[in-house]
């Protein structure tokens, strides 16, 4: 066992109001610069929809992530050597049109326009060329367009649904959408790290944050192709790639990243998880329907005395272990099994987990009319407005059982709390829902508390910085043959 510590995250999608405050907070701090105008290290998409860059989830187009090769995995498109073939033309790289051409407005024209019969206007101009642009798209262009033919119906996850399910999903009275905020997942098996021919991208030893060394980056842009989440970006002005740094200077001083701190819906949780690095290759190469379980198996119980002993032996500080015990991520992901990774089939083992949205799925509709007269408050998960298969395509590599189990737990918590506070659900009904979901009333209360009433300190558990005890995982030693981001074949060196 090779125990390490990883800063991990949970986004509770039922709480996201799509305000984009997180994106703006990040933009103001990190990407308000020349060459970075089009970058949104944090972006918020509407689902169903095509996202940013458009259709980023479609690896037939972008060739990102890993593919299973027997007992191991290899990069799908880019690689240290595989990608060199495309050095002069990489057909899998997203172009500016896939993101959008960033623009501003000629506000000065409002003041300097000569007197005339018409109201002066501020025309949009490109932030890249300075020329007038006819704005056709933007990073959140599909905001709230949950039923539109150009966006919602182009969502690649719909390919997993039957024609009847798709038809039902877009009936006017059933139409629904939810928001999906996204940042870099600081993956355990990062394709970006493995693809970089310069060894410029590395996973920080002490907390697993993935960073790009700007001095070593040589503009190969393999990382842009390799990241299946399209969370590395090329800065056309500096000629270097950039990505989310999880506000590490803030973390080192005990503060939450800006997008977490500013989140209006308080959907974001952050804390360390202990994990076994020896299990990464096996988990990344698990059969598709077992990917979620295989990833969950990597994370270790921070209360287990043997785990604690071995973690200390591996140089993990007491304060980090204590933070892992208080981590809200541990609770949501492992204890309560409510949060799932986004697109685990990309096999990068992402460390950002999502509590799937229940709200759009639970409203009771009978013959197209909302029904609050029935005996039970909500329909069963099978008659939800969003097909389980759609959510499974997003969060469990198609394993609908995982989604149904999460939905039942979320519904049980609500039914239980309604029986306690509102009284329109009987105690018996609540007890039956809890039993079906496999949780007790105390657990439901704890889930309710962390979801709805948690304080700042409960949502963000940030271990004190211990750089002197860090375990540097030198990705530049990664096994090139196996193209592994983590260097499974060669044991990573310990100590600085
Ligand atoms: S592969 Fe993972 S760690 Fe690398 S940029 Fe993409 S999301 Fe981030
Ligand atoms: S700030 Fe929070 S609530 Fe607002 S869009 Fe971002 S994640 Fe959602």
PDB file of C-alpha atoms in Angstrom, residues 6-143:
ATOM      1  CA  UNK A   6      -5.359  14.259  -2.325  1.00  0.00           C
ATOM      2  CA  UNK A   7      -7.401  17.443  -2.108  1.00  0.00           C
ATOM      3  CA  UNK A   8     -10.798  16.391  -3.453  1.00  0.00           C
ATOM      4  CA  UNK A   9     -14.069  18.179  -4.125  1.00  0.00           C
ATOM      5  CA  UNK A  10     -17.827  17.686  -4.181  1.00  0.00           C
ATOM      6  CA  UNK A  11     -20.346  19.810  -6.118  1.00  0.00           C
ATOM      7  CA  UNK A  12     -23.975  19.367  -5.020  1.00  0.00           C
ATOM      8  CA  UNK A  13     -25.891  19.970  -8.251  1.00  0.00           C
ATOM      9  CA  UNK A  14     -29.298  20.424  -6.657  1.00  0.00           C
ATOM     10  CA  UNK A  15     -27.972  23.597  -5.072  1.00  0.00           C
ATOM     11  CA  UNK A  16     -26.425  25.234  -8.146  1.00  0.00           C
ATOM     12  CA  UNK A  17     -28.445  28.239  -9.320  1.00  0.00           C
ATOM     13  CA  UNK A  18     -26.361  28.874 -12.438  1.00  0.00           C
ATOM     14  CA  UNK A  19     -25.301  32.356 -11.358  1.00  0.00           C
ATOM     15  CA  UNK A  20     -21.747  32.043 -12.756  1.00  0.00           C
ATOM     16  CA  UNK A  21     -20.283  33.883  -9.758  1.00  0.00           C
ATOM     17  CA  UNK A  22     -17.690  31.105  -9.506  1.00  0.00           C
ATOM     18  CA  UNK A  23     -16.613  31.629 -13.124  1.00  0.00           C
ATOM     19  CA  UNK A  24     -16.276  35.370 -12.651  1.00  0.00           C
ATOM     20  CA  UNK A  25     -14.307  34.997  -9.404  1.00  0.00           C
ATOM     21  CA  UNK A  26     -11.838  32.737 -11.215  1.00  0.00           C
ATOM     22  CA  UNK A  27     -11.682  34.945 -14.302  1.00  0.00           C
ATOM     23  CA  UNK A  28     -10.905  38.036 -12.227  1.00  0.00           C
ATOM     24  CA  UNK A  29      -8.040  36.349 -10.425  1.00  0.00           C
ATOM     25  CA  UNK A  30      -6.452  34.069 -13.011  1.00  0.00           C
ATOM     26  CA  UNK A  31      -7.458  34.584 -16.640  1.00  0.00           C
ATOM     27  CA  UNK A  32      -8.056  38.287 -17.026  1.00  0.00           C
ATOM     28  CA  UNK A  33      -4.947  38.524 -19.204  1.00  0.00           C
ATOM     29  CA  UNK A  34      -3.917  38.738 -22.825  1.00  0.00           C
ATOM     30  CA  UNK A  35      -4.066  35.332 -24.493  1.00  0.00           C
ATOM     31  CA  UNK A  36      -6.327  33.976 -21.747  1.00  0.00           C
ATOM     32  CA  UNK A  37      -9.497  35.854 -22.623  1.00  0.00           C
ATOM     33  CA  UNK A  38     -11.286  32.785 -23.956  1.00  0.00           C
ATOM     34  CA  UNK A  39     -10.288  30.625 -20.974  1.00  0.00           C
ATOM     35  CA  UNK A  40     -12.770  29.740 -18.266  1.00  0.00           C
ATOM     36  CA  UNK A  41     -10.899  27.502 -15.840  1.00  0.00           C
ATOM     37  CA  UNK A  42     -14.238  27.355 -14.038  1.00  0.00           C
ATOM     38  CA  UNK A  43     -17.261  27.243 -16.314  1.00  0.00           C
ATOM     39  CA  UNK A  44     -20.925  26.416 -15.745  1.00  0.00           C
ATOM     40  CA  UNK A  45     -22.889  24.517 -18.373  1.00  0.00           C
ATOM     41  CA  UNK A  46     -26.560  23.737 -18.812  1.00  0.00           C
ATOM     42  CA  UNK A  47     -27.423  20.062 -19.147  1.00  0.00           C
ATOM     43  CA  UNK A  48     -28.694  18.721 -21.451  1.00  0.00           C
ATOM     44  CA  UNK A  49     -26.417  20.784 -23.668  1.00  0.00           C
ATOM     45  CA  UNK A  50     -23.195  20.800 -25.625  1.00  0.00           C
ATOM     46  CA  UNK A  51     -20.978  22.640 -23.136  1.00  0.00           C
ATOM     47  CA  UNK A  52     -17.673  24.453 -23.447  1.00  0.00           C
ATOM     48  CA  UNK A  53     -15.805  23.832 -25.676  1.00  0.00           C
ATOM     49  CA  UNK A  54     -18.682  22.567 -27.719  1.00  0.00           C
ATOM     50  CA  UNK A  55     -19.241  18.789 -27.491  1.00  0.00           C
ATOM     51  CA  UNK A  56     -16.198  18.384 -25.222  1.00  0.00           C
ATOM     52  CA  UNK A  57     -17.565  15.051 -24.009  1.00  0.00           C
ATOM     53  CA  UNK A  58     -17.357  13.497 -27.470  1.00  0.00           C
ATOM     54  CA  UNK A  59     -14.021  11.677 -27.569  1.00  0.00           C
ATOM     55  CA  UNK A  60     -14.679  10.544 -31.131  1.00  0.00           C
ATOM     56  CA  UNK A  61     -14.005  14.182 -31.993  1.00  0.00           C
ATOM     57  CA  UNK A  62     -11.353  15.119 -29.433  1.00  0.00           C
ATOM     58  CA  UNK A  63      -9.649  11.794 -28.621  1.00  0.00           C
ATOM     59  CA  UNK A  64      -9.093  12.726 -24.986  1.00  0.00           C
ATOM     60  CA  UNK A  65      -8.604  10.438 -21.995  1.00  0.00           C
ATOM     61  CA  UNK A  66      -7.484   6.832 -21.754  1.00  0.00           C
ATOM     62  CA  UNK A  67      -8.615   3.606 -23.361  1.00  0.00           C
ATOM     63  CA  UNK A  68      -8.485   0.160 -21.829  1.00  0.00           C
ATOM     64  CA  UNK A  69      -5.773  -2.111 -23.171  1.00  0.00           C
ATOM     65  CA  UNK A  70      -6.151  -5.413 -21.376  1.00  0.00           C
ATOM     66  CA  UNK A  71      -5.021  -4.909 -17.780  1.00  0.00           C
ATOM     67  CA  UNK A  72      -3.715  -1.430 -18.359  1.00  0.00           C
ATOM     68  CA  UNK A  73      -4.655   1.806 -20.136  1.00  0.00           C
ATOM     69  CA  UNK A  74      -3.106   3.903 -22.883  1.00  0.00           C
ATOM     70  CA  UNK A  75      -3.807   7.426 -24.032  1.00  0.00           C
ATOM     71  CA  UNK A  76      -6.553   7.589 -26.613  1.00  0.00           C
ATOM     72  CA  UNK A  77      -5.188  10.285 -28.889  1.00  0.00           C
ATOM     73  CA  UNK A  78      -2.264  12.323 -27.669  1.00  0.00           C
ATOM     74  CA  UNK A  79       0.818  10.794 -26.133  1.00  0.00           C
ATOM     75  CA  UNK A  80       4.453  11.650 -25.740  1.00  0.00           C
ATOM     76  CA  UNK A  81       5.184   9.888 -29.022  1.00  0.00           C
ATOM     77  CA  UNK A  82       1.751   9.106 -30.439  1.00  0.00           C
ATOM     78  CA  UNK A  83       1.005  12.827 -30.557  1.00  0.00           C
ATOM     79  CA  UNK A  84       4.221  13.726 -32.352  1.00  0.00           C
ATOM     80  CA  UNK A  85       2.645  12.467 -35.570  1.00  0.00           C
ATOM     81  CA  UNK A  86       0.282  15.413 -35.321  1.00  0.00           C
ATOM     82  CA  UNK A  87       2.925  17.988 -34.565  1.00  0.00           C
ATOM     83  CA  UNK A  88       2.167  20.089 -37.655  1.00  0.00           C
ATOM     84  CA  UNK A  89      -1.552  19.460 -37.740  1.00  0.00           C
ATOM     85  CA  UNK A  90      -3.510  18.064 -34.838  1.00  0.00           C
ATOM     86  CA  UNK A  91      -7.071  17.398 -36.019  1.00  0.00           C
ATOM     87  CA  UNK A  92      -8.235  16.633 -32.487  1.00  0.00           C
ATOM     88  CA  UNK A  93      -7.321  19.984 -30.975  1.00  0.00           C
ATOM     89  CA  UNK A  94     -10.275  22.270 -30.228  1.00  0.00           C
ATOM     90  CA  UNK A  95     -10.048  25.536 -32.171  1.00  0.00           C
ATOM     91  CA  UNK A  96     -11.201  28.990 -31.117  1.00  0.00           C
ATOM     92  CA  UNK A  97     -14.613  28.448 -32.708  1.00  0.00           C
ATOM     93  CA  UNK A  98     -15.122  25.384 -30.481  1.00  0.00           C
ATOM     94  CA  UNK A  99     -14.623  27.621 -27.434  1.00  0.00           C
ATOM     95  CA  UNK A 100     -15.825  31.015 -28.748  1.00  0.00           C
ATOM     96  CA  UNK A 101     -14.141  34.168 -29.946  1.00  0.00           C
ATOM     97  CA  UNK A 102     -13.818  36.373 -26.865  1.00  0.00           C
ATOM     98  CA  UNK A 103     -15.167  39.867 -27.294  1.00  0.00           C
ATOM     99  CA  UNK A 104     -15.774  43.162 -25.579  1.00  0.00           C
ATOM    100  CA  UNK A 105     -17.742  46.246 -26.601  1.00  0.00           C
ATOM    101  CA  UNK A 106     -16.541  49.593 -27.919  1.00  0.00           C
ATOM    102  CA  UNK A 107     -17.953  51.465 -24.960  1.00  0.00           C
ATOM    103  CA  UNK A 108     -15.972  54.555 -25.846  1.00  0.00           C
ATOM    104  CA  UNK A 109     -18.215  54.980 -28.909  1.00  0.00           C
ATOM    105  CA  UNK A 110     -21.080  55.809 -26.564  1.00  0.00           C
ATOM    106  CA  UNK A 111     -19.213  58.938 -25.519  1.00  0.00           C
ATOM    107  CA  UNK A 112     -17.412  59.914 -28.692  1.00  0.00           C
ATOM    108  CA  UNK A 113     -20.091  59.286 -31.350  1.00  0.00           C
ATOM    109  CA  UNK A 114     -21.011  62.496 -33.198  1.00  0.00           C
ATOM    110  CA  UNK A 115     -24.428  63.981 -32.692  1.00  0.00           C
ATOM    111  CA  UNK A 116     -27.045  62.332 -34.883  1.00  0.00           C
ATOM    112  CA  UNK A 117     -30.585  61.025 -35.079  1.00  0.00           C
ATOM    113  CA  UNK A 118     -29.720  57.545 -33.844  1.00  0.00           C
ATOM    114  CA  UNK A 119     -28.772  56.354 -30.408  1.00  0.00           C
ATOM    115  CA  UNK A 120     -25.024  55.489 -30.418  1.00  0.00           C
ATOM    116  CA  UNK A 121     -24.234  51.832 -29.827  1.00  0.00           C
ATOM    117  CA  UNK A 122     -21.229  49.962 -28.492  1.00  0.00           C
ATOM    118  CA  UNK A 123     -20.463  47.329 -31.135  1.00  0.00           C
ATOM    119  CA  UNK A 124     -18.821  44.050 -30.145  1.00  0.00           C
ATOM    120  CA  UNK A 125     -15.128  43.745 -31.013  1.00  0.00           C
ATOM    121  CA  UNK A 126     -12.891  40.681 -30.858  1.00  0.00           C
ATOM    122  CA  UNK A 127     -10.422  40.576 -27.962  1.00  0.00           C
ATOM    123  CA  UNK A 128      -8.085  38.641 -30.262  1.00  0.00           C
ATOM    124  CA  UNK A 129      -8.101  40.728 -33.454  1.00  0.00           C
ATOM    125  CA  UNK A 130      -9.685  43.992 -32.310  1.00  0.00           C
ATOM    126  CA  UNK A 131     -12.037  43.735 -35.323  1.00  0.00           C
ATOM    127  CA  UNK A 132     -15.831  43.868 -35.192  1.00  0.00           C
ATOM    128  CA  UNK A 133     -17.326  40.426 -34.546  1.00  0.00           C
ATOM    129  CA  UNK A 134     -20.740  39.086 -35.301  1.00  0.00           C
ATOM    130  CA  UNK A 135     -21.216  37.252 -32.007  1.00  0.00           C
ATOM    131  CA  UNK A 136     -22.445  33.713 -32.641  1.00  0.00           C
ATOM    132  CA  UNK A 137     -21.566  31.846 -29.486  1.00  0.00           C
ATOM    133  CA  UNK A 138     -20.131  32.172 -25.992  1.00  0.00           C
ATOM    134  CA  UNK A 139     -18.959  29.998 -23.121  1.00  0.00           C
ATOM    135  CA  UNK A 140     -22.458  29.838 -21.621  1.00  0.00           C
ATOM    136  CA  UNK A 141     -24.390  30.443 -24.827  1.00  0.00           C
ATOM    137  CA  UNK A 142     -26.733  27.544 -24.098  1.00  0.00           C
ATOM    138  CA  UNK A 143     -27.634  28.833 -20.635  1.00  0.00           C
TER     139      UNK A 143
END
